[in-house]
């Protein structure tokens, strides 16, 4: 079995929503929809496959500074991103049968760089499927002898 990990770089330098946000329900729904759509767009752009049996997903946030942060607050972002991957068709559903979601994690800040967020998506490909996914060898070009009528 081969293990493949795709890293989807997210467009945000800080989480677009948090469990502590107290926004109006309509504003929250609109933001969730945008996050979900972004995940689908990134999955298409990175040519992620569809119809997989199981994937593991991890959200990583590298803040711009060393202030204390709670990883629980990233859960609404992770949920919306996973729903977007399901919309893409990566797996059938985001239930544990199809998707394992790791707790979001914080990466160490790097001096001189801003914040960043990315999603790590990992899946297994059976060996037989590996061979099927390889491009077929092109047929040899016809030669003059092959095309000549030998009567």
Coordinates of C-alpha atoms in Angstrom, one line a residue, residues 46-138:
X46 CA -4.9 20.0 -6.4
X47 CA -6.6 17.2 -8.4
X48 CA -7.6 15.2 -5.4
X49 CA -9.2 11.9 -6.3
X50 CA -12.9 11.1 -5.7
X51 CA -14.6 8.0 -4.3
X52 CA -11.9 7.1 -1.8
X53 CA -12.7 4.6 0.9
X54 CA -11.2 6.6 3.8
X55 CA -9.1 9.7 4.4
X56 CA -7.4 11.3 7.4
X57 CA -7.6 15.1 7.6
X58 CA -5.6 17.5 9.8
X59 CA -5.8 21.3 10.0
X60 CA -2.6 23.1 10.8
X61 CA -2.4 26.8 11.9
X62 CA 0.9 28.6 12.1
X63 CA 0.2 31.9 14.0
X64 CA 2.1 35.1 13.4
X65 CA 3.2 35.4 17.0
X66 CA 3.6 33.3 20.2
X67 CA 0.4 34.3 22.0
X68 CA -1.4 31.4 23.7
X69 CA -4.1 29.9 21.5
X70 CA -6.7 27.1 22.0
X71 CA -6.8 24.5 19.2
X72 CA -10.5 23.8 20.1
X73 CA -11.4 27.2 18.5
X74 CA -10.3 25.9 15.1
X75 CA -13.0 23.1 15.0
X76 CA -15.7 25.1 13.1
X77 CA -13.1 25.8 10.3
X78 CA -12.1 22.1 10.2
X79 CA -15.8 21.0 10.1
X80 CA -16.5 23.3 7.1
X81 CA -13.4 22.3 5.3
X82 CA -14.2 18.6 5.7
X83 CA -17.8 19.2 4.4
X84 CA -16.2 20.9 1.4
X85 CA -14.0 17.8 0.7
X86 CA -17.2 15.7 0.8
X87 CA -18.9 18.1 -1.6
X88 CA -15.9 17.5 -3.9
X89 CA -16.5 13.8 -3.7
X90 CA -13.3 12.8 -2.0
X91 CA -15.3 10.4 0.3
X92 CA -19.0 9.7 0.7
X93 CA -19.4 11.4 4.1
X94 CA -17.4 13.0 6.9
X95 CA -18.4 10.3 9.4
X96 CA -15.7 8.2 11.1
X97 CA -16.3 5.3 8.6
X98 CA -15.0 7.5 5.8
X99 CA -13.0 10.3 7.4
X100 CA -10.7 10.6 10.4
X101 CA -10.4 14.2 11.6
X102 CA -7.4 14.9 13.8
X103 CA -7.6 17.7 16.4
X104 CA -6.3 20.9 14.8
X105 CA -2.7 21.6 15.7
X106 CA -0.6 24.7 16.0
X107 CA 2.7 25.0 14.3
X108 CA 5.6 27.1 15.6
X109 CA 5.6 30.8 14.4
X110 CA 8.4 31.8 12.1
X111 CA 10.0 35.1 12.7
X112 CA 9.5 37.4 9.7
X113 CA 6.6 35.4 8.2
X114 CA 2.9 36.0 8.7
X115 CA 0.4 33.4 9.8
X116 CA -0.6 30.5 7.6
X117 CA -3.1 27.7 7.5
X118 CA -3.1 24.4 5.6
X119 CA -5.0 21.2 5.5
X120 CA -3.2 17.8 5.3
X121 CA -5.3 15.1 3.6
X122 CA -3.9 11.5 3.7
X123 CA -5.2 8.3 2.1
X124 CA -4.0 4.9 1.2
X125 CA -3.8 3.5 -2.4
X126 CA -3.7 -0.3 -2.8
X127 CA -0.8 -1.6 -4.9
X128 CA -3.1 -2.9 -7.6
X129 CA -4.7 0.5 -7.9
X130 CA -1.2 2.1 -8.1
X131 CA -0.5 0.1 -11.2
X132 CA -3.9 0.9 -12.7
X133 CA -3.3 4.6 -12.2
X134 CA 0.0 4.6 -14.1
X135 CA -0.3 5.8 -17.7
X136 CA -0.4 3.0 -20.2
X137 CA 2.6 2.7 -22.6
X138 CA 1.7 4.2 -25.9

